[in-house]
Short mmCIF file of C-alpha atoms and ligand atoms in Angstrom, two decimals:
data_model
loop_
_atom_site.label_atom_id
_atom_site.label_comp_id
_atom_site.label_asym_id
_atom_site.label_seq_id
_atom_site.Cartn_x
_atom_site.Cartn_y
_atom_site.Cartn_z
CA MET A 1 -1.41 -9.95 22.50
CA PHE A 2 -2.59 -8.30 19.31
CA GLU A 3 -5.85 -10.21 19.02
CA ARG A 4 -7.75 -7.73 21.17
CA LEU A 5 -6.84 -4.82 18.88
CA GLU A 6 -9.43 -3.21 16.62
CA MET A 7 -8.94 -1.21 13.48
CA ALA A 8 -7.90 2.32 13.88
CA PRO A 9 -9.83 4.87 11.89
CA PRO A 10 -8.37 5.72 8.46
CA ASP A 11 -6.31 8.92 8.27
CA ALA A 12 -8.45 11.97 7.55
CA ILE A 13 -6.34 12.96 4.51
CA LEU A 14 -4.01 10.08 3.44
CA GLY A 15 -6.89 7.65 4.06
CA LEU A 16 -8.79 9.46 1.26
CA THR A 17 -5.96 8.81 -1.22
CA ALA A 18 -6.19 5.15 -0.41
CA ALA A 19 -9.97 5.11 -0.90
CA PHE A 20 -9.58 7.15 -4.09
CA ARG A 21 -7.15 4.66 -5.60
CA GLU A 22 -9.63 1.84 -5.04
CA ASP A 23 -12.65 3.71 -6.41
CA PRO A 24 -13.56 2.23 -9.97
CA ASN A 25 -15.49 5.43 -10.96
CA PRO A 26 -13.75 6.66 -14.23
CA ARG A 27 -14.75 10.22 -13.56
CA LYS A 28 -13.39 10.30 -9.96
CA ILE A 29 -11.51 13.35 -8.81
CA ASN A 30 -9.00 13.55 -5.94
CA LEU A 31 -9.32 16.91 -4.22
CA GLY A 32 -8.19 15.57 -0.79
CA VAL A 33 -4.45 15.33 -0.08
CA GLY A 34 -2.43 18.48 -0.63
CA VAL A 35 -0.47 17.33 -3.66
CA TYR A 36 -0.19 19.61 -6.80
CA GLN A 37 -1.51 18.39 -10.06
CA ASP A 38 -0.84 20.12 -13.45
CA SER A 39 -3.41 20.93 -16.10
CA GLN A 40 -3.29 17.27 -17.22
CA GLY A 41 -4.06 16.07 -13.68
CA ARG A 42 -0.45 14.75 -13.24
CA THR A 43 1.93 15.59 -10.40
CA PRO A 44 4.94 16.76 -12.34
CA VAL A 45 8.72 16.78 -11.50
CA LEU A 46 9.47 20.38 -11.67
CA PRO A 47 11.89 21.25 -14.53
CA SER A 48 14.41 22.87 -12.07
CA VAL A 49 14.34 19.77 -9.97
CA GLU A 50 14.78 17.38 -12.91
CA ALA A 51 17.86 19.38 -14.03
CA ALA A 52 19.17 19.27 -10.45
CA GLU A 53 18.67 15.57 -10.35
CA GLN A 54 21.06 15.19 -13.32
CA ARG A 55 23.73 17.09 -11.47
CA VAL A 56 23.26 15.14 -8.21
CA LEU A 57 23.45 11.80 -10.12
CA GLN A 58 26.60 12.92 -11.95
CA ALA A 59 28.26 13.90 -8.59
CA GLY A 60 27.70 10.36 -7.34
CA PRO A 61 26.55 8.94 -3.96
CA ILE A 62 27.44 10.35 -0.59
CA GLU A 63 29.37 7.78 1.55
CA GLY A 64 27.97 6.84 4.99
CA TYR A 65 25.51 8.73 7.03
CA LEU A 66 24.71 12.41 6.90
CA PRO A 67 25.26 14.42 10.08
CA ILE A 68 22.36 14.13 12.48
CA ASP A 69 21.13 17.56 11.54
CA GLY A 70 21.85 17.13 7.78
CA LEU A 71 24.22 18.87 5.38
CA PRO A 72 25.55 22.29 6.49
CA GLU A 73 25.13 23.75 3.00
CA TYR A 74 21.46 22.75 3.04
CA ALA A 75 20.94 24.37 6.47
CA ALA A 76 22.50 27.68 5.17
CA LEU A 77 20.44 27.68 2.02
CA VAL A 78 17.20 26.98 3.88
CA GLN A 79 17.89 29.85 6.20
CA ALA A 80 18.52 32.31 3.43
CA LEU A 81 15.33 31.16 1.67
CA VAL A 82 13.21 31.50 4.87
CA PHE A 83 14.75 34.61 6.39
CA GLY A 84 16.45 36.39 3.51
CA ALA A 85 20.26 36.25 3.16
CA ASP A 86 20.69 39.54 5.07
CA HIS A 87 18.39 38.95 7.97
CA PRO A 88 20.16 39.64 11.40
CA VAL A 89 19.36 36.13 12.71
CA ILE A 90 21.72 34.84 10.02
CA ARG A 91 24.37 37.51 10.37
CA GLU A 92 24.42 37.09 14.09
CA LYS A 93 24.34 33.27 13.88
CA ARG A 94 21.20 33.09 15.98
CA VAL A 95 19.41 30.59 13.69
CA VAL A 96 20.27 26.86 13.57
CA THR A 97 18.70 24.51 11.05
CA SER A 98 18.26 20.83 10.87
CA HIS A 99 17.10 18.79 7.76
CA THR A 100 14.21 16.77 8.79
CA PRO A 101 12.14 14.22 6.76
CA GLY A 102 9.41 16.57 5.60
CA GLY A 103 7.56 19.32 7.43
CA THR A 104 5.94 16.58 9.53
CA GLY A 105 9.37 15.39 10.59
CA ALA A 106 10.16 19.02 11.56
CA LEU A 107 7.03 19.25 13.59
CA ARG A 108 7.66 16.06 15.46
CA VAL A 109 11.34 16.92 16.23
CA ALA A 110 10.24 20.24 17.53
CA ALA A 111 7.46 18.56 19.55
CA ASP A 112 10.08 16.28 21.22
CA PHE A 113 12.32 19.29 21.82
CA ILE A 114 9.45 21.24 23.41
CA GLN A 115 8.52 18.28 25.55
CA THR A 116 11.95 17.73 26.89
CA GLN A 117 13.33 21.18 27.06
CA LEU A 118 10.20 23.28 27.79
CA PRO A 119 8.30 20.89 30.12
CA GLY A 120 4.77 21.95 30.93
CA ALA A 121 4.56 24.27 27.99
CA LYS A 122 1.12 24.01 26.31
CA LEU A 123 0.84 24.15 22.47
CA TRP A 124 -1.86 26.34 21.04
CA LEU A 125 -3.35 25.49 17.61
CA SER A 126 -5.63 27.51 15.43
CA GLU A 127 -9.30 26.34 15.21
CA PRO A 128 -9.39 24.77 12.65
CA THR A 129 -5.89 23.61 11.72
CA TRP A 130 -4.26 20.78 9.72
CA VAL A 131 -5.73 17.55 11.16
CA ASN A 132 -2.38 16.03 11.76
CA HIS A 133 -1.11 18.82 14.13
CA GLY A 134 -3.12 17.59 17.07
CA SER A 135 -1.86 14.01 16.63
CA ILE A 136 1.88 14.98 16.25
CA PHE A 137 1.96 17.02 19.41
CA GLU A 138 -0.19 14.68 21.40
CA ALA A 139 2.04 11.74 20.35
CA ALA A 140 4.95 13.67 21.85
CA GLY A 141 2.99 14.03 25.09
CA ILE A 142 2.33 17.76 24.73
CA GLU A 143 -0.98 19.22 25.94
CA THR A 144 -2.63 21.17 23.21
CA ALA A 145 -5.34 23.85 23.25
CA THR A 146 -7.07 25.93 20.55
CA TYR A 147 -7.41 29.58 19.69
CA PRO A 148 -10.15 30.94 17.45
CA TYR A 149 -9.05 31.68 13.84
CA TYR A 150 -11.75 31.37 11.31
CA ASP A 151 -14.99 33.34 11.03
CA ALA A 152 -17.23 30.79 9.14
CA ALA A 153 -20.09 33.24 8.49
CA ALA A 154 -17.77 35.94 6.95
CA HIS A 155 -15.43 33.26 5.38
CA GLY A 156 -12.48 35.31 6.80
CA LEU A 157 -10.23 35.79 9.66
CA ALA A 158 -11.79 36.09 13.11
CA PHE A 159 -9.20 38.76 13.97
CA GLU A 160 -10.82 40.20 17.15
CA ALA A 161 -11.37 36.74 18.69
CA LEU A 162 -7.83 35.66 17.55
CA THR A 163 -6.07 38.68 19.11
CA SER A 164 -7.97 38.51 22.31
CA ALA A 165 -7.20 34.76 22.71
CA LEU A 166 -3.47 35.21 21.99
CA ARG A 167 -3.19 38.13 24.48
CA LYS A 168 -4.31 35.54 27.19
CA VAL A 169 -1.89 32.74 26.23
CA PRO A 170 0.52 32.38 29.23
CA ALA A 171 4.20 33.24 28.81
CA GLY A 172 6.19 30.18 28.04
CA ASP A 173 3.43 28.43 26.10
CA VAL A 174 3.90 27.78 22.35
CA VAL A 175 1.66 29.13 19.66
CA LEU A 176 1.56 27.37 16.39
CA LEU A 177 0.98 29.78 13.42
CA HIS A 178 0.75 29.01 9.70
CA GLY A 179 3.40 31.11 7.96
CA CYS A 180 1.19 31.58 4.88
CA CYS A 181 -1.56 29.68 3.03
CA HIS A 182 -3.35 28.58 6.25
CA ASN A 183 -4.25 24.94 6.05
CA PRO A 184 -7.20 24.21 5.82
CA THR A 185 -8.85 27.61 5.47
CA GLY A 186 -6.64 29.46 2.96
CA VAL A 187 -7.24 32.57 5.08
CA ASP A 188 -4.10 34.47 6.19
CA PRO A 189 -3.65 37.61 8.30
CA ALA A 190 -2.91 40.74 6.35
CA GLN A 191 0.57 42.31 6.86
CA ASP A 192 -0.56 44.84 9.37
CA GLN A 193 -2.43 42.03 11.33
CA TRP A 194 0.80 39.97 11.33
CA GLN A 195 2.53 42.98 12.80
CA GLN A 196 -0.18 43.16 15.60
CA LEU A 197 0.18 39.46 16.29
CA SER A 198 4.00 39.88 16.67
CA ASP A 199 3.44 42.79 19.10
CA ILE A 200 1.03 40.59 21.12
CA CYS A 201 3.64 37.81 21.12
CA GLY A 202 6.31 40.26 22.56
CA GLN A 203 3.84 41.46 25.26
CA ALA A 204 2.46 38.05 26.24
CA GLY A 205 5.79 36.20 26.02
CA TRP A 206 4.71 33.04 24.26
CA LEU A 207 6.94 31.24 21.82
CA PRO A 208 5.97 31.53 18.10
CA PHE A 209 6.25 28.25 16.13
CA PHE A 210 5.61 28.65 12.41
CA ASP A 211 4.45 25.80 10.26
CA PHE A 212 5.72 27.02 6.88
CA ALA A 213 4.64 24.28 4.42
CA TYR A 214 3.36 26.37 1.55
CA HIS A 215 6.18 28.96 0.99
CA GLY A 216 5.71 30.49 -2.45
CA LEU A 217 2.22 29.22 -3.17
CA GLY A 218 0.47 32.32 -1.68
CA ASP A 219 1.56 35.60 -3.18
CA GLY A 220 5.27 34.84 -3.83
CA LEU A 221 8.39 33.57 -2.20
CA GLU A 222 9.28 37.00 -0.73
CA GLU A 223 5.80 38.01 0.23
CA ASP A 224 4.94 34.60 1.80
CA ALA A 225 8.03 34.89 4.13
CA ALA A 226 7.19 38.27 5.44
CA ALA A 227 5.34 37.06 8.53
CA VAL A 228 8.13 34.73 9.65
CA ARG A 229 10.75 37.37 8.98
CA GLY A 230 8.88 40.06 10.75
CA PHE A 231 8.35 37.89 13.85
CA ALA A 232 12.09 37.32 14.21
CA VAL A 233 12.84 40.49 16.22
CA PRO A 234 15.94 40.89 18.34
CA GLY A 235 15.78 38.84 21.52
CA ARG A 236 12.89 36.59 20.49
CA ASP A 237 13.08 32.83 20.36
CA MET A 238 11.26 31.19 17.57
CA LEU A 239 10.75 27.84 15.66
CA VAL A 240 10.00 27.28 11.96
CA ALA A 241 9.08 24.05 10.35
CA SER A 242 9.58 24.17 6.55
CA SER A 243 8.50 21.74 4.02
CA PHE A 244 9.70 21.39 0.45
CA SER A 245 7.05 18.89 -0.56
CA LYS A 246 4.83 21.37 -2.27
CA ASN A 247 7.19 24.16 -3.53
CA PHE A 248 9.76 21.71 -4.91
CA GLY A 249 7.31 18.84 -5.69
CA LEU A 250 9.45 16.55 -3.50
CA TYR A 251 6.62 14.79 -1.75
CA CYS A 252 8.10 11.27 -1.46
CA GLN A 253 11.68 12.40 -0.92
CA ARG A 254 10.60 13.78 2.54
CA VAL A 255 12.51 17.08 2.57
CA GLY A 256 11.93 19.58 5.25
CA ALA A 257 13.75 21.61 7.91
CA LEU A 258 13.46 22.80 11.51
CA SER A 259 14.91 26.16 12.12
CA LEU A 260 15.38 27.43 15.60
CA VAL A 261 16.05 31.12 16.41
CA ALA A 262 17.48 32.12 19.75
CA ALA A 263 18.37 35.35 21.34
CA THR A 264 22.22 34.68 21.17
CA SER A 265 24.38 32.49 19.08
CA GLU A 266 25.48 30.55 22.14
CA ALA A 267 21.87 29.88 23.11
CA ALA A 268 21.10 28.73 19.52
CA LYS A 269 24.04 26.26 19.69
CA ALA A 270 22.98 24.79 22.98
CA ALA A 271 19.41 24.46 21.84
CA GLN A 272 20.62 22.73 18.63
CA SER A 273 22.47 20.13 20.70
CA HIS A 274 19.12 19.16 22.25
CA VAL A 275 17.38 19.13 18.84
CA LYS A 276 20.06 16.80 17.68
CA ARG A 277 19.36 14.48 20.61
CA SER A 278 15.68 14.44 19.61
CA ILE A 279 16.56 13.62 16.06
CA ARG A 280 19.07 10.88 17.09
CA ALA A 281 16.37 9.18 19.24
CA ASN A 282 13.78 9.56 16.46
CA TYR A 283 15.22 8.60 13.10
CA SER A 284 18.91 9.04 13.75
CA ASN A 285 19.80 11.12 10.74
CA PRO A 286 18.02 12.39 7.64
CA PRO A 287 17.83 10.94 4.00
CA ALA A 288 20.20 12.60 1.66
CA HIS A 289 18.72 12.62 -1.87
CA GLY A 290 15.92 15.19 -1.61
CA ALA A 291 18.21 17.61 0.43
CA ARG A 292 20.83 17.35 -2.32
CA LEU A 293 18.32 18.29 -4.89
CA VAL A 294 17.29 21.41 -2.93
CA VAL A 295 20.97 22.26 -2.48
CA ALA A 296 21.55 21.89 -6.22
CA VAL A 297 18.67 24.18 -7.11
CA LEU A 298 19.17 26.90 -4.48
CA SER A 299 22.98 27.17 -4.97
CA ASP A 300 22.92 27.63 -8.70
CA PRO A 301 21.62 31.01 -10.01
CA GLU A 302 20.32 29.43 -13.23
CA LEU A 303 18.40 26.66 -11.52
CA ARG A 304 17.21 28.95 -8.90
CA ALA A 305 15.72 31.28 -11.37
CA ARG A 306 14.13 28.28 -13.13
CA TRP A 307 12.73 27.09 -9.81
CA GLU A 308 11.21 30.52 -9.04
CA ARG A 309 9.44 30.32 -12.31
CA ASP A 310 8.22 26.76 -11.53
CA VAL A 311 6.81 27.98 -8.17
CA LYS A 312 5.05 30.91 -9.92
CA ASP A 313 3.64 28.45 -12.61
CA ILE A 314 2.16 26.46 -9.65
CA ARG A 315 0.71 29.46 -8.05
CA ASP A 316 -0.71 30.93 -11.22
CA ARG A 317 -2.37 27.75 -12.21
CA ILE A 318 -3.95 27.35 -8.75
CA ASN A 319 -5.36 30.96 -8.87
CA THR A 320 -6.59 30.30 -12.47
CA MET A 321 -8.57 27.19 -11.23
CA ARG A 322 -9.96 29.19 -8.19
CA LYS A 323 -11.45 31.76 -10.63
CA LEU A 324 -12.68 29.05 -13.07
CA PHE A 325 -14.22 27.15 -10.10
CA VAL A 326 -16.15 30.21 -8.88
CA ASP A 327 -17.21 31.15 -12.44
CA THR A 328 -18.34 27.62 -13.30
CA LEU A 329 -20.43 27.32 -10.07
CA GLN A 330 -22.05 30.64 -10.91
CA ALA A 331 -22.70 29.51 -14.49
CA ARG A 332 -24.43 26.49 -13.11
CA GLY A 333 -26.94 28.75 -11.51
CA ILE A 334 -25.77 28.25 -7.87
CA THR A 335 -27.06 31.22 -5.98
CA GLN A 336 -24.87 30.77 -2.94
CA ASP A 337 -21.95 33.14 -2.99
CA PHE A 338 -18.61 31.31 -3.50
CA SER A 339 -16.64 34.34 -4.54
CA PHE A 340 -14.64 34.28 -1.26
CA ILE A 341 -12.81 31.23 -2.64
CA GLN A 342 -10.87 33.63 -4.91
CA ASN A 343 -9.47 35.50 -1.94
CA GLN A 344 -8.10 32.41 -0.25
CA LYS A 345 -4.36 31.61 -0.51
CA GLY A 346 -2.45 28.52 -1.47
CA MET A 347 -3.56 25.03 -2.35
CA PHE A 348 -6.72 24.77 -0.45
CA SER A 349 -10.21 26.20 -0.43
CA PHE A 350 -12.32 25.96 2.56
CA SER A 351 -15.62 25.52 0.72
CA GLY A 352 -18.15 25.55 3.49
CA LEU A 353 -19.52 22.21 2.20
CA THR A 354 -20.93 20.08 5.08
CA LYS A 355 -19.75 16.66 6.20
CA ASP A 356 -23.02 15.22 4.64
CA GLN A 357 -22.40 16.98 1.32
CA VAL A 358 -18.77 15.85 1.26
CA ASP A 359 -19.85 12.24 1.96
CA THR A 360 -22.44 12.35 -0.84
CA LEU A 361 -19.82 13.80 -3.21
CA ARG A 362 -17.51 10.77 -2.52
CA LYS A 363 -20.23 8.08 -2.65
CA ASP A 364 -22.26 9.29 -5.52
CA TYR A 365 -19.74 11.12 -7.73
CA GLY A 366 -16.33 9.81 -6.83
CA ILE A 367 -15.24 13.32 -5.69
CA TYR A 368 -12.84 13.11 -2.70
CA ILE A 369 -12.73 16.17 -0.36
CA VAL A 370 -11.51 16.29 3.32
CA GLY A 371 -14.36 16.04 5.79
CA SER A 372 -14.03 19.62 6.86
CA GLY A 373 -14.99 20.83 3.39
CA ARG A 374 -11.36 21.51 2.45
CA ILE A 375 -10.89 21.27 -1.31
CA ASN A 376 -7.53 20.92 -2.98
CA VAL A 377 -7.87 23.42 -5.80
CA ALA A 378 -4.67 22.08 -7.41
CA GLY A 379 -6.65 18.85 -8.21
CA MET A 380 -8.99 20.88 -10.41
CA THR A 381 -8.49 21.03 -14.16
CA ALA A 382 -10.38 22.57 -17.07
CA ALA A 383 -11.42 19.03 -18.07
CA ASN A 384 -12.94 18.00 -14.60
CA MET A 385 -14.42 21.38 -13.66
CA ASP A 386 -17.82 20.93 -15.25
CA TYR A 387 -18.39 17.46 -13.70
CA LEU A 388 -17.21 18.81 -10.32
CA CYS A 389 -19.45 21.88 -10.38
CA GLU A 390 -22.38 19.89 -11.59
CA ALA A 391 -21.91 17.50 -8.65
CA ILE A 392 -21.57 20.30 -6.16
CA ALA A 393 -24.72 22.01 -7.62
CA ARG A 394 -26.63 18.78 -6.97
CA VAL A 395 -25.52 18.21 -3.46
CA LEU A 396 -26.26 21.81 -2.60
C1 LMR B 401 -2.31 18.03 3.42
O1 LMR B 401 -2.67 18.72 4.33
O2 LMR B 401 -3.08 17.46 2.65
C2 LMR B 401 -0.90 17.80 3.19
O3 LMR B 401 -0.02 18.51 4.21
C3 LMR B 401 -0.44 16.34 3.15
C4 LMR B 401 -0.61 15.62 4.49
O4 LMR B 401 0.34 15.00 4.82
O5 LMR B 401 -1.65 15.70 5.08
#
């Protein structure tokens, strides 16, 4: 039965990592997948997480399975991190949170929930968006559509086109928004623009669904959460998919969360019962270890403070690399203006490099960049910057 099958195409992002590993070029650079690397090009265990791990190991293993939606203390800490401890959705018990395997797990659980509980709802994605979004929602049987987001000529937000499209999204459809550090463009709405988008959401009646995978990597933990918090106005339903891959460096532990906000506490409880059915039918219950690390960090004031410094270090290094990248390109005599890269937020830079240029960089220089021209700035170091900019100068 399987003999008729042909090879599926490699994954647009993780497929690059596989190809990178096999590349014998000693100068190769991986700027593909969104994984943080330090100034030595290594993906570190964050000091706060390392300390938390000692405590978790001392506490010993958990017996049996976790609850379907994970540890209650994890849910409470995630809610406080995302919404702020005093937010009305927490005080009024209108938010329910499930621990999911990574942000991708949260997106898929939400997709199954939407498909079964909001049948016929279309899901709207920004153009462009993370390449896996379409696959996740389509795999769950949800029809997707796109709204304009990026102004390629201005290297910025296409705000007029965006607002005009979101005004026309039918009530009851779902709009996926990136909470901060838009992937792949690095272009986020400003605070007043978020406010306008929230007003449009209220008038049009669509369901906001935030993918919040880079919390803390933009302007700061509080600043980056402002859009999500501002959208959670009284009476509004909402979904938030969190990932702790990047801000805790817990990539392979698969730690994420799906938070669902409802207009009342009863509605939130009922909705959560359906989310739990989706989880049970999907992976049954979540893995414990990564969530225990997050709990250990966020519940201890000392480790929490250390973690906030760790996140700041990541953010600062990325921003330093953005500047060095722009300066080095300039120093190479490249006349094309790349200064916009310094205004983009988070791990990625939408470089404007074409598919052909990206292919040449990979084949001739061993530099791995996602086909859309998205560059992981966190893969740049002072040591590889000259080689990278020299290669870019040549393909340009
Ligand atoms: C990325 O966009 O590179 C990350 O979110 C990792 C992934 O799973 O694609």
